[in-house]
Short mmCIF file of C-alpha atoms in Angstrom, two decimals:
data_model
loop_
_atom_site.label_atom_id
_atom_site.label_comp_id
_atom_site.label_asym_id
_atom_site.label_seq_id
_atom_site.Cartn_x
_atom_site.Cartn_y
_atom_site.Cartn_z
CA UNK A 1 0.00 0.00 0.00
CA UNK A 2 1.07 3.62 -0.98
CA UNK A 3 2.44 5.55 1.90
CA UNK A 4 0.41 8.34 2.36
CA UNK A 5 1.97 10.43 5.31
CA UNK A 6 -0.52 11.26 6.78
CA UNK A 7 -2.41 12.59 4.19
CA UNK A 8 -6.42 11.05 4.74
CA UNK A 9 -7.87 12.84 1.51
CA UNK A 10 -5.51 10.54 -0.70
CA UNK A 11 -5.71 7.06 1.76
CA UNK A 12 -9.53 7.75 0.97
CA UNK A 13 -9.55 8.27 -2.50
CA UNK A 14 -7.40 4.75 -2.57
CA UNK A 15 -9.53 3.26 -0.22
CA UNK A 16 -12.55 4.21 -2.12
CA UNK A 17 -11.37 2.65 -5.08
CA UNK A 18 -10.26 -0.38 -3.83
CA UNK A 19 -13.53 -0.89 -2.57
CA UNK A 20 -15.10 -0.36 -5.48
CA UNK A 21 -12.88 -2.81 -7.58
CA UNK A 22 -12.76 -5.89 -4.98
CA UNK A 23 -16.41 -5.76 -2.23
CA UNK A 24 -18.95 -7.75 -4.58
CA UNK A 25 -22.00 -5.92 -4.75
CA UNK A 26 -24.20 -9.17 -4.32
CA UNK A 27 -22.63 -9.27 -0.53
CA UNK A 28 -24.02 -5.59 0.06
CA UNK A 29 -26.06 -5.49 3.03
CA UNK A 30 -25.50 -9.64 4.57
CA UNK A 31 -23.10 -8.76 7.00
CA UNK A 32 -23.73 -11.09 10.01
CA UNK A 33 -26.38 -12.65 8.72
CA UNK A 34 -25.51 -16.89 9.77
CA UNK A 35 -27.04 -20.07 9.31
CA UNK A 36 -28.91 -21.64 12.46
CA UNK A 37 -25.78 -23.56 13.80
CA UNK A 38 -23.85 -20.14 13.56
CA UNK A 39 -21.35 -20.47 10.41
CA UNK A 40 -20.80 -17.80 7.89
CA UNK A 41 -21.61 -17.88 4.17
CA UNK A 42 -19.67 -20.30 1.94
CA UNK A 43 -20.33 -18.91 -1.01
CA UNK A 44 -17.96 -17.94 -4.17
CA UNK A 45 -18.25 -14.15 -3.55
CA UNK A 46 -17.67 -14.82 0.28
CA UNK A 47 -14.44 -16.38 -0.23
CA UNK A 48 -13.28 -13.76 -2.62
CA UNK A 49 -13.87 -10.93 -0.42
CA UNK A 50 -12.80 -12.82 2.61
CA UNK A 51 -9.44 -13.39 0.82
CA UNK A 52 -8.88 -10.24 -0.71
CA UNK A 53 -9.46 -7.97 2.99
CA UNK A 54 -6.67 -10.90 4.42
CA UNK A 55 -4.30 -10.11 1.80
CA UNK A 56 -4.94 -6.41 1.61
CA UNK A 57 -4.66 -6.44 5.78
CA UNK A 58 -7.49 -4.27 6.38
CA UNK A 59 -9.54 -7.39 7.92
CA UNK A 60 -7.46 -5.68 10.61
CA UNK A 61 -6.50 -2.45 9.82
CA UNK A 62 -4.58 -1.73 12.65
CA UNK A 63 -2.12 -4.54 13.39
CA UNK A 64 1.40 -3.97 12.38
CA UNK A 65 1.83 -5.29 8.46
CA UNK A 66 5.07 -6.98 9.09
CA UNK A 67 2.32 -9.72 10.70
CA UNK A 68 -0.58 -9.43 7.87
CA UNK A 69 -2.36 -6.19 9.32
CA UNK A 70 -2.85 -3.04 7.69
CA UNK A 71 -0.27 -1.35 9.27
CA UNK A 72 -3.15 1.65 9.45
CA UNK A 73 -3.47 4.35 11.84
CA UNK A 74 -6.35 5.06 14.16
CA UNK A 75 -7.70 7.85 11.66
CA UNK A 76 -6.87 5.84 8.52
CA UNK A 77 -8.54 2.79 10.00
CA UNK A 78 -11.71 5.41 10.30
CA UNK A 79 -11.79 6.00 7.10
CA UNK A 80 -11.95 2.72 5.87
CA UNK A 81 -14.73 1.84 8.07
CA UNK A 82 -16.57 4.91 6.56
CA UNK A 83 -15.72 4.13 2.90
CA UNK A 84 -17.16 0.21 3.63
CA UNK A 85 -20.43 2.12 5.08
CA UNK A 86 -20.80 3.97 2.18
CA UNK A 87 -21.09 0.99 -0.32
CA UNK A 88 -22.14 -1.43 1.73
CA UNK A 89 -19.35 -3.16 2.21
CA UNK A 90 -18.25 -4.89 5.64
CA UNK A 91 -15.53 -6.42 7.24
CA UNK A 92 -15.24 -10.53 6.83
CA UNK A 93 -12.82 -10.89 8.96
CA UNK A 94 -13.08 -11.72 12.85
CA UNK A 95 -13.78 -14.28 15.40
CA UNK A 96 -11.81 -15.02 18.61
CA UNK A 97 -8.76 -15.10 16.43
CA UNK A 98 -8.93 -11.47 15.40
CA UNK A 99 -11.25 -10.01 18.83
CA UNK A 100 -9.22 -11.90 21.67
CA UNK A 101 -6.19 -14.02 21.34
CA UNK A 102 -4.24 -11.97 18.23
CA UNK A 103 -4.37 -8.44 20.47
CA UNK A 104 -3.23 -10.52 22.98
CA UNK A 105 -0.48 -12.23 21.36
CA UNK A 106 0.98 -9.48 19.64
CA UNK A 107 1.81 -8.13 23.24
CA UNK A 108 3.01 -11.07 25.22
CA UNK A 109 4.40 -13.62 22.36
CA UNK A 110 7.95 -14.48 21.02
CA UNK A 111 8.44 -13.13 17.33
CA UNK A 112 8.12 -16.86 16.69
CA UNK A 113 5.04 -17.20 17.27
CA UNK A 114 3.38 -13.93 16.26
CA UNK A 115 5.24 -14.72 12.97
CA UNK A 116 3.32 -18.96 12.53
CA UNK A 117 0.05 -17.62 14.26
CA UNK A 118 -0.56 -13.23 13.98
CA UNK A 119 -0.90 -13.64 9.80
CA UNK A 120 -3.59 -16.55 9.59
CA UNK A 121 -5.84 -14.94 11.85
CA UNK A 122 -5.21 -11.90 10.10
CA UNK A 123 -6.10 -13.93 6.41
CA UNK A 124 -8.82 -16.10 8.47
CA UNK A 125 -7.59 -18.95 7.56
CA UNK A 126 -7.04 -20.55 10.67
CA UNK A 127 -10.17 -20.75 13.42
CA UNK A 128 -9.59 -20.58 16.95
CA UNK A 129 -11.60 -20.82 20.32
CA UNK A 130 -11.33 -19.99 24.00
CA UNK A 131 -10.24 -22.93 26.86
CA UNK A 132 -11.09 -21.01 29.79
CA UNK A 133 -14.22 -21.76 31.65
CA UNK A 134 -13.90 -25.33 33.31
CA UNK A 135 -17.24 -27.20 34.90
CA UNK A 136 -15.82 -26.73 38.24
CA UNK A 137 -14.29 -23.23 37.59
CA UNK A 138 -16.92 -20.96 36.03
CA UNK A 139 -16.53 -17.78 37.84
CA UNK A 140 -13.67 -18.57 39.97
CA UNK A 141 -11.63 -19.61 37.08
CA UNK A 142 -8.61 -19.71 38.76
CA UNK A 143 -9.74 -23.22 40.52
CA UNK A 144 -9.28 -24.68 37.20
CA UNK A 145 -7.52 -28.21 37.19
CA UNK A 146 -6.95 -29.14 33.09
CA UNK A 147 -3.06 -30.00 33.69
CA UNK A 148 -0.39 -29.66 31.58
CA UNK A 149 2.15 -32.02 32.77
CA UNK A 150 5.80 -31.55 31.52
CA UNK A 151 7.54 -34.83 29.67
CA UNK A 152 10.61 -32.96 28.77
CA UNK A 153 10.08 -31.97 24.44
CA UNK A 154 6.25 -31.23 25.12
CA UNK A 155 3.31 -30.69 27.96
CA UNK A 156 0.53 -33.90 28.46
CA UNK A 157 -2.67 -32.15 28.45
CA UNK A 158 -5.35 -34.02 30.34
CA UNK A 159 -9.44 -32.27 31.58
CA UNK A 160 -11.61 -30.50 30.04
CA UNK A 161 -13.25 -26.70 29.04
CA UNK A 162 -17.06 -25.97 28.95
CA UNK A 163 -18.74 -23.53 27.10
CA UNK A 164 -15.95 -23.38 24.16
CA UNK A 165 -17.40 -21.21 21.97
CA UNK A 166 -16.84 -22.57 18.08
CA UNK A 167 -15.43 -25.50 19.10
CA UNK A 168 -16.51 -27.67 16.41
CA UNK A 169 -15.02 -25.73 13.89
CA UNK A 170 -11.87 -24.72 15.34
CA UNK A 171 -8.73 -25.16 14.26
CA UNK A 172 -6.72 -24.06 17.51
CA UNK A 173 -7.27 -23.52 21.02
CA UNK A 174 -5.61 -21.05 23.08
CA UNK A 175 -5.95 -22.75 26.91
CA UNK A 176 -5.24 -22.15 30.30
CA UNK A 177 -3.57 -25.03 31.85
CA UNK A 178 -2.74 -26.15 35.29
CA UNK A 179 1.29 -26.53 35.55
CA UNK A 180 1.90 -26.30 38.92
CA UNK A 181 -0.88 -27.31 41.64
CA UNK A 182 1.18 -25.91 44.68
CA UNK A 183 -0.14 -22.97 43.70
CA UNK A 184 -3.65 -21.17 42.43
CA UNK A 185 -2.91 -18.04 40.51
CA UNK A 186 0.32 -18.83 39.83
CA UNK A 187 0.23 -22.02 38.72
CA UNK A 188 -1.69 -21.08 35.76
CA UNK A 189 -0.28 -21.56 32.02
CA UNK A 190 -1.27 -20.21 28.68
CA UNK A 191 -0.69 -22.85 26.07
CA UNK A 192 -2.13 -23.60 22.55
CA UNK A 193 -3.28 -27.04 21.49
CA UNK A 194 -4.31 -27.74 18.06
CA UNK A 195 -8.01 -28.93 18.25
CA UNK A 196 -7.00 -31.76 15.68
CA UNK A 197 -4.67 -33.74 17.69
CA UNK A 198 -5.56 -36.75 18.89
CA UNK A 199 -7.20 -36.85 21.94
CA UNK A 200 -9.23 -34.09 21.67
CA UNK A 201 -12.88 -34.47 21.78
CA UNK A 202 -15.71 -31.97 21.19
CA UNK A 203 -19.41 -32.00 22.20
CA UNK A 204 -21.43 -28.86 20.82
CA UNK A 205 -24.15 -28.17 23.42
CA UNK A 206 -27.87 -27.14 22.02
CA UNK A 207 -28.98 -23.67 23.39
CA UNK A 208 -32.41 -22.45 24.07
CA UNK A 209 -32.33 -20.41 20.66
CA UNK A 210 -31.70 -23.56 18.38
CA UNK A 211 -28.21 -23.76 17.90
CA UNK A 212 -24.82 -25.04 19.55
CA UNK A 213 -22.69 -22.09 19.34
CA UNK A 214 -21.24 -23.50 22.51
CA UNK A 215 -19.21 -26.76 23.12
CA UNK A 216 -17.37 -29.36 26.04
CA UNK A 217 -14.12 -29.97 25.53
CA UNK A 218 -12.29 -33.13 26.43
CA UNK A 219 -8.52 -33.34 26.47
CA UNK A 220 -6.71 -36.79 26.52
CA UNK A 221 -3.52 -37.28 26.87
CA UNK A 222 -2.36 -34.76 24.27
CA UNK A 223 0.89 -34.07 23.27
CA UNK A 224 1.19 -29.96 23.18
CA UNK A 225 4.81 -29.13 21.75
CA UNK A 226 6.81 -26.59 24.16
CA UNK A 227 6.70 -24.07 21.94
CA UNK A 228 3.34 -23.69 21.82
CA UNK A 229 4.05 -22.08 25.60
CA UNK A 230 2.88 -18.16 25.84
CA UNK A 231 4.50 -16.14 27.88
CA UNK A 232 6.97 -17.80 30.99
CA UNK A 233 5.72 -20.92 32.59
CA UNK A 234 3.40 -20.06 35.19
CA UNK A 235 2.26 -17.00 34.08
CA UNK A 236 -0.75 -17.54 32.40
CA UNK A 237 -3.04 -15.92 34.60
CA UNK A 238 -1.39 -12.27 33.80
CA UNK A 239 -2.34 -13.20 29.84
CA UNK A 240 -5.54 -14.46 30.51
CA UNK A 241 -6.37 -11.10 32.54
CA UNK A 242 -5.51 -8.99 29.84
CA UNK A 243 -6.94 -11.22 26.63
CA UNK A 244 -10.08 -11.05 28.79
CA UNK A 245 -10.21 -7.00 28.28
CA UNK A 246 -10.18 -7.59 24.97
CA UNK A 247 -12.99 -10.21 24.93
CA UNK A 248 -15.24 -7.60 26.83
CA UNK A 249 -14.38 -4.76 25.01
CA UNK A 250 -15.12 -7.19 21.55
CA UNK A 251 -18.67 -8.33 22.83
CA UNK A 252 -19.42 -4.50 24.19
CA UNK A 253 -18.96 -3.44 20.48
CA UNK A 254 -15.21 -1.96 20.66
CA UNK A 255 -14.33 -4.37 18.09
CA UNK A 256 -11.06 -6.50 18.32
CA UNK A 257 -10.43 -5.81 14.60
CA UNK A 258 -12.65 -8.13 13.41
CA UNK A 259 -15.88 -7.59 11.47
CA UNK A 260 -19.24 -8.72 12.94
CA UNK A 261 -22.85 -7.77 13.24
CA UNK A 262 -21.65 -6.25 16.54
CA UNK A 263 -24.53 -6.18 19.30
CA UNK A 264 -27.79 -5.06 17.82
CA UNK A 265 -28.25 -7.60 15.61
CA UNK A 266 -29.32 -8.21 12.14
CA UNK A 267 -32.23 -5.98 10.90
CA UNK A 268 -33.73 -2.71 10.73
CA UNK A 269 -34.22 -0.09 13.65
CA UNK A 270 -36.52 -0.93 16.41
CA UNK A 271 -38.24 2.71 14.90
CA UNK A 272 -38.53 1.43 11.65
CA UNK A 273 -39.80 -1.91 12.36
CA UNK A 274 -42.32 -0.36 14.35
CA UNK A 275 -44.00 1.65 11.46
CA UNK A 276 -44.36 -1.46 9.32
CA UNK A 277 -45.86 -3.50 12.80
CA UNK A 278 -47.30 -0.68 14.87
CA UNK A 279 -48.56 1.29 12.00
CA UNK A 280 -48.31 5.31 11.75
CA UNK A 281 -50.95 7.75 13.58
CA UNK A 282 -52.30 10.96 11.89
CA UNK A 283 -49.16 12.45 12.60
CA UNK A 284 -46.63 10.03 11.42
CA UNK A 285 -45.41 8.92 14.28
CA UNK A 286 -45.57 5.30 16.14
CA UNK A 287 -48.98 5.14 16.79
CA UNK A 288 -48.55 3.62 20.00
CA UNK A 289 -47.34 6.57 22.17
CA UNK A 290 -45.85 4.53 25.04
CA UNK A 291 -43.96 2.25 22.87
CA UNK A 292 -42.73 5.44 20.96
CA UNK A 293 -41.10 6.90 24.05
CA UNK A 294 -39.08 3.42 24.84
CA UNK A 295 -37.75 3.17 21.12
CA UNK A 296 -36.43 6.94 21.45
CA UNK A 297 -35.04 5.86 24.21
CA UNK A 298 -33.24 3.12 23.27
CA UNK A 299 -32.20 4.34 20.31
CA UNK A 300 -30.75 7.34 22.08
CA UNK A 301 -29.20 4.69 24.98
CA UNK A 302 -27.62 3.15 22.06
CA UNK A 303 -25.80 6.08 20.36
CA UNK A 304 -24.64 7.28 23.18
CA UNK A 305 -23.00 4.08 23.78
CA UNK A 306 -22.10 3.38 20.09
CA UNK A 307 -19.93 6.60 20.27
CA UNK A 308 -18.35 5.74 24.08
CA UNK A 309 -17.23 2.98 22.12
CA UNK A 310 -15.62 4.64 19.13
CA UNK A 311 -13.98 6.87 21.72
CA UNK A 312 -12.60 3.74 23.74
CA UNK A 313 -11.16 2.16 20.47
CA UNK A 314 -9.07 5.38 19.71
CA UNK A 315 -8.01 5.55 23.81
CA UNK A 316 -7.13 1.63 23.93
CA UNK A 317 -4.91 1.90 20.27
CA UNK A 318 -2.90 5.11 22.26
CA UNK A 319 -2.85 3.01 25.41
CA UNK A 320 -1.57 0.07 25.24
CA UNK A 321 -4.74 -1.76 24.81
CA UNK A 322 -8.08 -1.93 26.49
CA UNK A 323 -8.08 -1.14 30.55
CA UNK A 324 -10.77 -2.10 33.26
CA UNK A 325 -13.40 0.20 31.49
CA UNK A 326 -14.42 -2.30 29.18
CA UNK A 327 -16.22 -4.35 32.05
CA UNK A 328 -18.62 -0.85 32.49
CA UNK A 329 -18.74 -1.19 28.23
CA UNK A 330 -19.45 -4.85 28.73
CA UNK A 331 -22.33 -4.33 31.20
CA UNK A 332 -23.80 -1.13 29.51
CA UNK A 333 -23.56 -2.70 25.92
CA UNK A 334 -25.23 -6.29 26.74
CA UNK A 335 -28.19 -4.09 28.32
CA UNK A 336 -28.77 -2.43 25.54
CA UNK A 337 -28.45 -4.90 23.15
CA UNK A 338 -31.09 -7.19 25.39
CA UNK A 339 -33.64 -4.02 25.20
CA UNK A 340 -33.49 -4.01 21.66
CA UNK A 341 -34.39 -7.66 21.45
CA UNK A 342 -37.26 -7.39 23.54
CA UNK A 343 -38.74 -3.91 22.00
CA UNK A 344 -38.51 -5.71 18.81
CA UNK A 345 -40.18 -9.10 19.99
CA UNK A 346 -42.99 -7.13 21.36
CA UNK A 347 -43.59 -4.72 18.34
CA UNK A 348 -43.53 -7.70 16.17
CA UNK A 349 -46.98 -8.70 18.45
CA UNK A 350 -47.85 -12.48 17.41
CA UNK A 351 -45.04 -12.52 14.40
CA UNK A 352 -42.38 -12.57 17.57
CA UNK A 353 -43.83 -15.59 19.18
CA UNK A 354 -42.79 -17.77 15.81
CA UNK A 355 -40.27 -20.56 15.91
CA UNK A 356 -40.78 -22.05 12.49
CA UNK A 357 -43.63 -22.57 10.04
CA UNK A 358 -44.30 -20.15 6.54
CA UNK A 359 -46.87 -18.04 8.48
CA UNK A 360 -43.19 -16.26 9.72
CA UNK A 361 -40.75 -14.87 7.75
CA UNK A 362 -37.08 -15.70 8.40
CA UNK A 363 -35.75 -12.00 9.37
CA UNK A 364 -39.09 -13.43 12.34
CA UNK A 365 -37.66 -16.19 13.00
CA UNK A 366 -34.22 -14.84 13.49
CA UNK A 367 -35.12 -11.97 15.67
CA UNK A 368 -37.16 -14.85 18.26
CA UNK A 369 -33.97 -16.79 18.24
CA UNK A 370 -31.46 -13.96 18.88
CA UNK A 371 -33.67 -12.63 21.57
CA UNK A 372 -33.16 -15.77 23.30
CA UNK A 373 -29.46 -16.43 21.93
CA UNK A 374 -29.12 -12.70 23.53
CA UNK A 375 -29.72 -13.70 27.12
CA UNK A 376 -26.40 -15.54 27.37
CA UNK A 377 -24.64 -12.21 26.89
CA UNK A 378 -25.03 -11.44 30.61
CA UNK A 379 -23.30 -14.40 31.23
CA UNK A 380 -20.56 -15.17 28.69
CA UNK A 381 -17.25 -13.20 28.43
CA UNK A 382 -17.45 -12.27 32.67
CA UNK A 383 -21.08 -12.42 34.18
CA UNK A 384 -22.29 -9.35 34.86
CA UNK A 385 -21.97 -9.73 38.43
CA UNK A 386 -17.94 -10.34 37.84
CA UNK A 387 -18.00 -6.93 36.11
CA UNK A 388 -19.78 -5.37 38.62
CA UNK A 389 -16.94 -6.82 41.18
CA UNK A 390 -14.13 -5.50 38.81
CA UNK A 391 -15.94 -1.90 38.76
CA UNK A 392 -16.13 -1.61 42.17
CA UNK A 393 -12.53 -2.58 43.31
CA UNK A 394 -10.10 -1.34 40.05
CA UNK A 395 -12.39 1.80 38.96
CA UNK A 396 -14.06 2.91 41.96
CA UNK A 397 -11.89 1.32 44.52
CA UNK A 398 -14.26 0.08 46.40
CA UNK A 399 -13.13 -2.28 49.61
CA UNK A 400 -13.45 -6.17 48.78
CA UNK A 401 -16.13 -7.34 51.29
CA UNK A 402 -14.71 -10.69 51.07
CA UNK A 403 -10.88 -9.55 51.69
CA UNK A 404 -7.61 -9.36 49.81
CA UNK A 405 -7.64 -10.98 46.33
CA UNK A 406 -5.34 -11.65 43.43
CA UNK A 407 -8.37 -11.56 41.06
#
């Protein structure tokens, strides 16, 4: 890419017509639309685009281009997103790979492995998903008790994950492992196992909504190479701390370079679903007045957050990344996204109570199922009650009712 020092007229001009000449005009408008078990489109024009935003780097814009980013800055990066608005066009790229684990990498691994790992995710061609969450260490994670023993030329991985998000169709796992049970916090490792070695076994778990975004994980005996170590031995739970800012600040709609339908879903505006549902009174306004005043607002709870966000992004990129803040984001941005839901399930009057059958159409169908996809959001990425802990003591500095804690 041309270096433009700093000059934004000509990056946009460029942008512009690189746009023009790659973003297929019969993907306008499909951003995060899925299929019912959650995958993205397959299609010809998919693929193209996918693979021309990797190799351009702008699938993340702002990761150094000696890795496969775009080497962009903050304002560039703006730019770009406004150029892709004005055609259409969105991003392709993203998933855990691009929201969590490559910010995180980029700080704490070797150049090794930010050279074999930091330009896949960056072309999405390699899937990954989270080992965290254990069925005996949900919110006090740090009990976990997956071990990683060491047999000299690699680790022995033996337990198991819940809730691994993607699991069936990932390619790599980035894990926290026990390696040293004398201790809790510190006894923690970050290491990355390869989802297709043997001894790993996957369940996908059906949700409420339909679909089984979410997965067990069973680890048997397998063979993790040492260089697939992050960071020093013991000191995963430092890593895991941090990738978990990113996480929030990804699902509060801060973005983790990826793309994404972000949190309010796929569809029109509460507002203008309501004129086709509602209907219009003399004036041309929602005819129902009390429904009215909760759509305005939303809609004006939603901007408001929508530009905190924008105005975190730029803060975290000058920085160092994303700080304690993003567990406020996380909180504010699941609420809203969970009052959109159910505005739009009740404007949509019997054609929200739909869970298949013709008499619904499939935008229906889609909006009952992400309204009750949407209630995990409170729960996955930190429960809002673990935010609300993390608010108190780092940002207000509240006392700990229950005493000192490393968490």
């Amino acid at each position: 890419m041309a270096d433009f020092g700093g000059d934004i007229d000509a990056f946009r001009a460029d942008a512009r017509s690189w746009l023009e000449a790659n973003f297929p005009a019969s993907l306008k408008g499909k951003s995060g639309l899925m299929t019912i078990e959650g995958e993205s489109p397959e299609g010809a024009d998919f693929k193209a685009w996918t693979k021309a935003m990797g190799e351009k780097g702008w699938g993340v814009p702002t990761w150094p281009k000696q890795y496969g980013g775009g080497g962009l800055s903050a304002a560039e990066a703006r730019v770009l997103q406004q150029e892709m608005n004005r055609i259409g066009a969105w991003n392709p790229i993203g998933g855990m790979g691009t929201m969590m684990f490559g910010p995180t990498l980029l700080e704490y691994g070797n150049e090794e492995q930010k050279q074999k790992h930091i330009r896949a995710i960056a072309r999405q061609e390699v899937r990954w998903c989270q080992g965290f969450s254990e069925p005996g260490a949900g919110s006090d994670l740090a009990s976990l008790s997956t071990k990683a023993e060491d047999k000299g030329d690699h680790f022995l991985v033996n337990g198991s994950k819940i809730w691994t998000s993607g699991g069936q169709w990932a390619d790599m796992c980035f894990c926290l492992v026990r390696t040293d049970t004398t201790k809790k916090h510190e006894g923690i490792s970050f290491l990355l196992i390869d989802m297709h070695d043997p001894g790993v076994e996957v369940r996908p778990i059906r949700l409420i909504a339909g679909m089984s975004p979410f997965c067990e994980t069973f680890f048997t005996d397998v063979k993790v190479p040492k260089e697939n170590l992050v960071g020093p031995l013991n000191g995963g739970w430092t890593i895991a701390k941090r990738l978990l800012q990113h996480e929030r600040s990804g699902i509060s709609g801060g973005g983790g370079g990826g793309g994404g339908g972000g949190l309010f879903g796929v569809g029109g505006s509460p507002a203008s679903m309501a004129k086709s549902y509602v209907g219009l009174d003399e004036k041309g306004r929602i005819a129902d007045s009390d429904l009215r005043s909760r759509i305005t607002s939303h809609e004006m709870d939603a901007r408001a957050f929508q530009l905190t966000a924008f105005r975190m992004m730029a803060e975290a990129r000058s920085n160092q990344g994303p700080s304690a803040a993003t567990s406020i984001m996380k909180n504010a941005g699941t609420k809203v996204g969970q009052d959109r839901a159910e505005l739009i399930i009740e404007l949509m009057g019997t054609q929200g109570l739909g869970w298949e059958g013709d008499s619904f159409k499939p935008d229906e169908l889609s909006a009952v199922r992400g309204w009750l996809g949407g209630k995990a959001t409170t729960i996955f990425g930190g429960s809002q009650e673990i935010q609300n802990n993390i608010i108190s003591k780092r940002i207000l500095g509240l006392p700990d009712p229950l005493g000192p804690s490393s968490n």
